[in-house]
GROMACS .gro file of C-alpha atoms in nm:
model
  215
    1UNK     CA    1   2.940  -1.187  -0.649
    2UNK     CA    2   2.855  -0.833  -0.774
    3UNK     CA    3   3.024  -0.578  -0.587
    4UNK     CA    4   3.219  -0.345  -0.793
    5UNK     CA    5   3.007  -0.551  -1.096
    6UNK     CA    6   2.731  -0.278  -1.129
    7UNK     CA    7   2.695   0.134  -0.975
    8UNK     CA    8   2.441   0.085  -0.741
    9UNK     CA    9   2.291  -0.212  -0.560
   10UNK     CA   10   1.930  -0.189  -0.407
   11UNK     CA   11   1.779  -0.378  -0.036
   12UNK     CA   12   1.482  -0.392   0.135
   13UNK     CA   13   1.531  -0.160   0.476
   14UNK     CA   14   1.253  -0.327   0.640
   15UNK     CA   15   1.384  -0.582   0.883
   16UNK     CA   16   1.148  -0.889   0.855
   17UNK     CA   17   1.336  -1.164   0.766
   18UNK     CA   18   1.325  -1.468   1.001
   19UNK     CA   19   1.578  -1.677   1.100
   20UNK     CA   20   1.466  -1.971   1.167
   21UNK     CA   21   1.712  -2.169   1.421
   22UNK     CA   22   1.783  -1.826   1.628
   23UNK     CA   23   1.392  -1.718   1.624
   24UNK     CA   24   1.501  -1.401   1.521
   25UNK     CA   25   1.484  -1.092   1.258
   26UNK     CA   26   1.763  -1.030   1.027
   27UNK     CA   27   1.908  -0.719   0.927
   28UNK     CA   28   1.962  -0.736   0.560
   29UNK     CA   29   2.071  -0.384   0.515
   30UNK     CA   30   2.320  -0.428   0.739
   31UNK     CA   31   2.457  -0.767   0.612
   32UNK     CA   32   2.478  -0.583   0.236
   33UNK     CA   33   2.665  -0.301   0.433
   34UNK     CA   34   2.914  -0.517   0.554
   35UNK     CA   35   2.988  -0.698   0.226
   36UNK     CA   36   2.941  -0.442  -0.034
   37UNK     CA   37   3.305  -0.193  -0.054
   38UNK     CA   38   3.291  -0.106  -0.429
   39UNK     CA   39   2.941  -0.063  -0.492
   40UNK     CA   40   2.677   0.198  -0.355
   41UNK     CA   41   2.432   0.128  -0.159
   42UNK     CA   42   2.104   0.253  -0.197
   43UNK     CA   43   1.776   0.172   0.071
   44UNK     CA   44   1.401   0.123  -0.021
   45UNK     CA   45   1.126   0.004   0.146
   46UNK     CA   46   0.881  -0.233  -0.089
   47UNK     CA   47   0.588  -0.145   0.110
   48UNK     CA   48   0.651   0.169   0.067
   49UNK     CA   49   0.619   0.191  -0.270
   50UNK     CA   50   0.315  -0.017  -0.282
   51UNK     CA   51   0.112   0.236  -0.114
   52UNK     CA   52   0.263   0.529  -0.366
   53UNK     CA   53   0.181   0.271  -0.661
   54UNK     CA   54  -0.224   0.264  -0.541
   55UNK     CA   55  -0.263   0.681  -0.468
   56UNK     CA   56  -0.057   0.732  -0.776
   57UNK     CA   57  -0.320   0.449  -0.987
   58UNK     CA   58  -0.612   0.642  -0.800
   59UNK     CA   59  -0.485   1.006  -0.918
   60UNK     CA   60  -0.562   0.872  -1.256
   61UNK     CA   61  -0.868   0.664  -1.252
   62UNK     CA   62  -1.046   0.951  -1.087
   63UNK     CA   63  -0.865   1.240  -1.295
   64UNK     CA   64  -1.208   1.344  -1.485
   65UNK     CA   65  -1.378   1.361  -1.174
   66UNK     CA   66  -1.342   1.687  -1.019
   67UNK     CA   67  -1.378   1.563  -0.645
   68UNK     CA   68  -1.095   1.332  -0.685
   69UNK     CA   69  -1.145   1.080  -0.408
   70UNK     CA   70  -1.280   1.283  -0.171
   71UNK     CA   71  -1.611   1.195  -0.062
   72UNK     CA   72  -1.615   0.860  -0.234
   73UNK     CA   73  -1.570   0.501   0.035
   74UNK     CA   74  -1.282   0.350   0.055
   75UNK     CA   75  -1.300   0.034   0.222
   76UNK     CA   76  -0.965  -0.161   0.269
   77UNK     CA   77  -0.923  -0.524   0.383
   78UNK     CA   78  -0.651  -0.607   0.582
   79UNK     CA   79  -0.498  -0.306   0.826
   80UNK     CA   80  -0.172  -0.407   0.823
   81UNK     CA   81   0.194  -0.214   0.733
   82UNK     CA   82   0.051  -0.110   0.381
   83UNK     CA   83  -0.321  -0.087   0.442
   84UNK     CA   84  -0.263   0.136   0.737
   85UNK     CA   85  -0.068   0.339   0.564
   86UNK     CA   86  -0.256   0.375   0.275
   87UNK     CA   87  -0.596   0.413   0.459
   88UNK     CA   88  -0.350   0.760   0.635
   89UNK     CA   89  -0.274   0.882   0.297
   90UNK     CA   90  -0.617   0.862   0.126
   91UNK     CA   91  -0.819   1.006   0.424
   92UNK     CA   92  -0.591   1.340   0.373
   93UNK     CA   93  -0.723   1.349   0.063
   94UNK     CA   94  -1.094   1.335   0.200
   95UNK     CA   95  -1.221   0.983   0.176
   96UNK     CA   96  -1.366   0.789   0.371
   97UNK     CA   97  -1.201   0.510   0.519
   98UNK     CA   98  -1.302   0.178   0.617
   99UNK     CA   99  -1.022  -0.032   0.763
  100UNK     CA  100  -1.111  -0.418   0.806
  101UNK     CA  101  -0.894  -0.673   1.007
  102UNK     CA  102  -0.953  -0.970   1.270
  103UNK     CA  103  -0.840  -0.870   1.567
  104UNK     CA  104  -1.033  -0.610   1.720
  105UNK     CA  105  -0.835  -0.449   2.019
  106UNK     CA  106  -0.535  -0.416   1.732
  107UNK     CA  107  -0.826  -0.256   1.496
  108UNK     CA  108  -0.916  -0.029   1.704
  109UNK     CA  109  -0.550   0.055   1.814
  110UNK     CA  110  -0.454   0.135   1.457
  111UNK     CA  111  -0.779   0.274   1.404
  112UNK     CA  112  -0.754   0.539   1.686
  113UNK     CA  113  -0.386   0.634   1.561
  114UNK     CA  114  -0.464   0.731   1.228
  115UNK     CA  115  -0.731   0.966   1.350
  116UNK     CA  116  -0.509   1.098   1.610
  117UNK     CA  117  -0.243   1.194   1.353
  118UNK     CA  118  -0.419   1.252   1.042
  119UNK     CA  119  -0.411   1.644   0.959
  120UNK     CA  120  -0.612   1.825   1.204
  121UNK     CA  121  -0.820   1.998   0.967
  122UNK     CA  122  -0.881   1.673   0.740
  123UNK     CA  123  -1.226   1.636   0.853
  124UNK     CA  124  -1.312   1.272   0.743
  125UNK     CA  125  -1.232   1.008   0.948
  126UNK     CA  126  -1.082   0.685   0.944
  127UNK     CA  127  -1.290   0.383   1.097
  128UNK     CA  128  -1.276   0.067   1.168
  129UNK     CA  129  -1.435  -0.262   1.195
  130UNK     CA  130  -1.393  -0.643   1.234
  131UNK     CA  131  -1.698  -0.742   0.923
  132UNK     CA  132  -1.581  -0.717   0.590
  133UNK     CA  133  -1.925  -0.769   0.464
  134UNK     CA  134  -2.045  -0.441   0.661
  135UNK     CA  135  -1.704  -0.231   0.539
  136UNK     CA  136  -1.740  -0.306   0.148
  137UNK     CA  137  -2.152  -0.191   0.162
  138UNK     CA  138  -2.166   0.084  -0.093
  139UNK     CA  139  -1.762   0.137  -0.127
  140UNK     CA  140  -1.698   0.307  -0.446
  141UNK     CA  141  -1.327   0.205  -0.432
  142UNK     CA  142  -1.245  -0.172  -0.244
  143UNK     CA  143  -0.912  -0.232  -0.155
  144UNK     CA  144  -0.781  -0.642  -0.097
  145UNK     CA  145  -0.441  -0.573   0.088
  146UNK     CA  146  -0.422  -0.919   0.208
  147UNK     CA  147  -0.058  -1.092   0.103
  148UNK     CA  148  -0.230  -1.390  -0.151
  149UNK     CA  149  -0.510  -1.492   0.088
  150UNK     CA  150  -0.852  -1.446  -0.066
  151UNK     CA  151  -1.080  -1.187   0.147
  152UNK     CA  152  -1.326  -1.040  -0.114
  153UNK     CA  153  -1.605  -1.250  -0.229
  154UNK     CA  154  -1.874  -1.248  -0.499
  155UNK     CA  155  -2.115  -1.110  -0.169
  156UNK     CA  156  -1.885  -0.813  -0.139
  157UNK     CA  157  -1.880  -0.712  -0.471
  158UNK     CA  158  -2.257  -0.760  -0.490
  159UNK     CA  159  -2.292  -0.466  -0.221
  160UNK     CA  160  -2.028  -0.193  -0.364
  161UNK     CA  161  -2.149   0.135  -0.534
  162UNK     CA  162  -2.279   0.075  -0.919
  163UNK     CA  163  -1.908   0.220  -1.042
  164UNK     CA  164  -1.674   0.058  -0.786
  165UNK     CA  165  -1.297  -0.015  -0.849
  166UNK     CA  166  -1.145  -0.328  -0.718
  167UNK     CA  167  -0.771  -0.298  -0.634
  168UNK     CA  168  -0.550  -0.641  -0.571
  169UNK     CA  169  -0.272  -0.515  -0.375
  170UNK     CA  170  -0.236  -0.823  -0.241
  171UNK     CA  171  -0.203  -1.071  -0.535
  172UNK     CA  172  -0.483  -1.291  -0.476
  173UNK     CA  173  -0.708  -1.157  -0.214
  174UNK     CA  174  -1.001  -1.229  -0.403
  175UNK     CA  175  -1.207  -1.561  -0.464
  176UNK     CA  176  -1.283  -1.649  -0.800
  177UNK     CA  177  -1.623  -1.628  -0.747
  178UNK     CA  178  -1.568  -1.229  -0.694
  179UNK     CA  179  -1.419  -1.204  -1.066
  180UNK     CA  180  -1.663  -1.370  -1.157
  181UNK     CA  181  -1.951  -1.145  -1.032
  182UNK     CA  182  -1.705  -0.883  -1.102
  183UNK     CA  183  -1.703  -0.958  -1.483
  184UNK     CA  184  -2.078  -1.042  -1.427
  185UNK     CA  185  -2.175  -0.657  -1.313
  186UNK     CA  186  -1.851  -0.515  -1.554
  187UNK     CA  187  -1.668  -0.445  -1.304
  188UNK     CA  188  -1.265  -0.355  -1.377
  189UNK     CA  189  -1.015  -0.508  -1.094
  190UNK     CA  190  -0.683  -0.419  -1.131
  191UNK     CA  191  -0.367  -0.600  -1.000
  192UNK     CA  192  -0.114  -0.385  -0.860
  193UNK     CA  193   0.175  -0.241  -1.026
  194UNK     CA  194   0.438  -0.076  -0.878
  195UNK     CA  195   0.674  -0.029  -1.174
  196UNK     CA  196   0.582   0.337  -1.204
  197UNK     CA  197   0.659   0.388  -0.801
  198UNK     CA  198   0.988   0.213  -0.878
  199UNK     CA  199   1.118   0.415  -1.102
  200UNK     CA  200   1.016   0.759  -0.944
  201UNK     CA  201   1.166   0.607  -0.640
  202UNK     CA  202   1.517   0.558  -0.840
  203UNK     CA  203   1.471   0.897  -0.988
  204UNK     CA  204   1.450   1.038  -0.590
  205UNK     CA  205   1.737   0.861  -0.455
  206UNK     CA  206   1.957   0.950  -0.768
  207UNK     CA  207   1.864   1.325  -0.695
  208UNK     CA  208   1.902   1.331  -0.338
  209UNK     CA  209   2.250   1.165  -0.406
  210UNK     CA  210   2.381   1.433  -0.636
  211UNK     CA  211   2.207   1.710  -0.409
  212UNK     CA  212   2.397   1.576  -0.162
  213UNK     CA  213   2.720   1.561  -0.281
  214UNK     CA  214   2.764   1.842  -0.478
  215UNK     CA  215   2.557   2.113  -0.307
   0.00000   0.00000   0.00000
């Protein structure tokens, strides 16, 4: 319907759409490539936009701190694709990162892998725990990445540092009582906005296309 009517079509390249009839993953990118002949196709990964958006937001949020996020404790509840990638990016910036996941074996594998591939000169390490309550104690930054599943409680908000930052990446990672407790403590809660990361991604793809075709 839109082929040829627009110059560019953007497709999420992550292979994650399930075909319920056959029980396999569908390759959306390939399907689009097979059906688009006139428009140009650009691919991107939505989860990576979320990671870049959080990183960019934190850069702005701590810009008046001479150390940035260095030395700050960051608790990431939900060590999935976004949480794990975010943990690596933030530990590389000098943050002390604690990630959580219910499955202990998977959590240990993720934690070990992240600590193995982080730069050798990065002194901080990533810790893993299945105890969310323990993970948030004294945290300066609390990030909920569970997709639409509330995991942050009022008790967790009470255990944060004096002036913490709470970011809802999963769009619904806080229980209502946690929001009320944050309001009581005058703690701001931020809902992730990927618009700046999306705009930057488009600019990057545009520049790369021009470089590839003209240079």
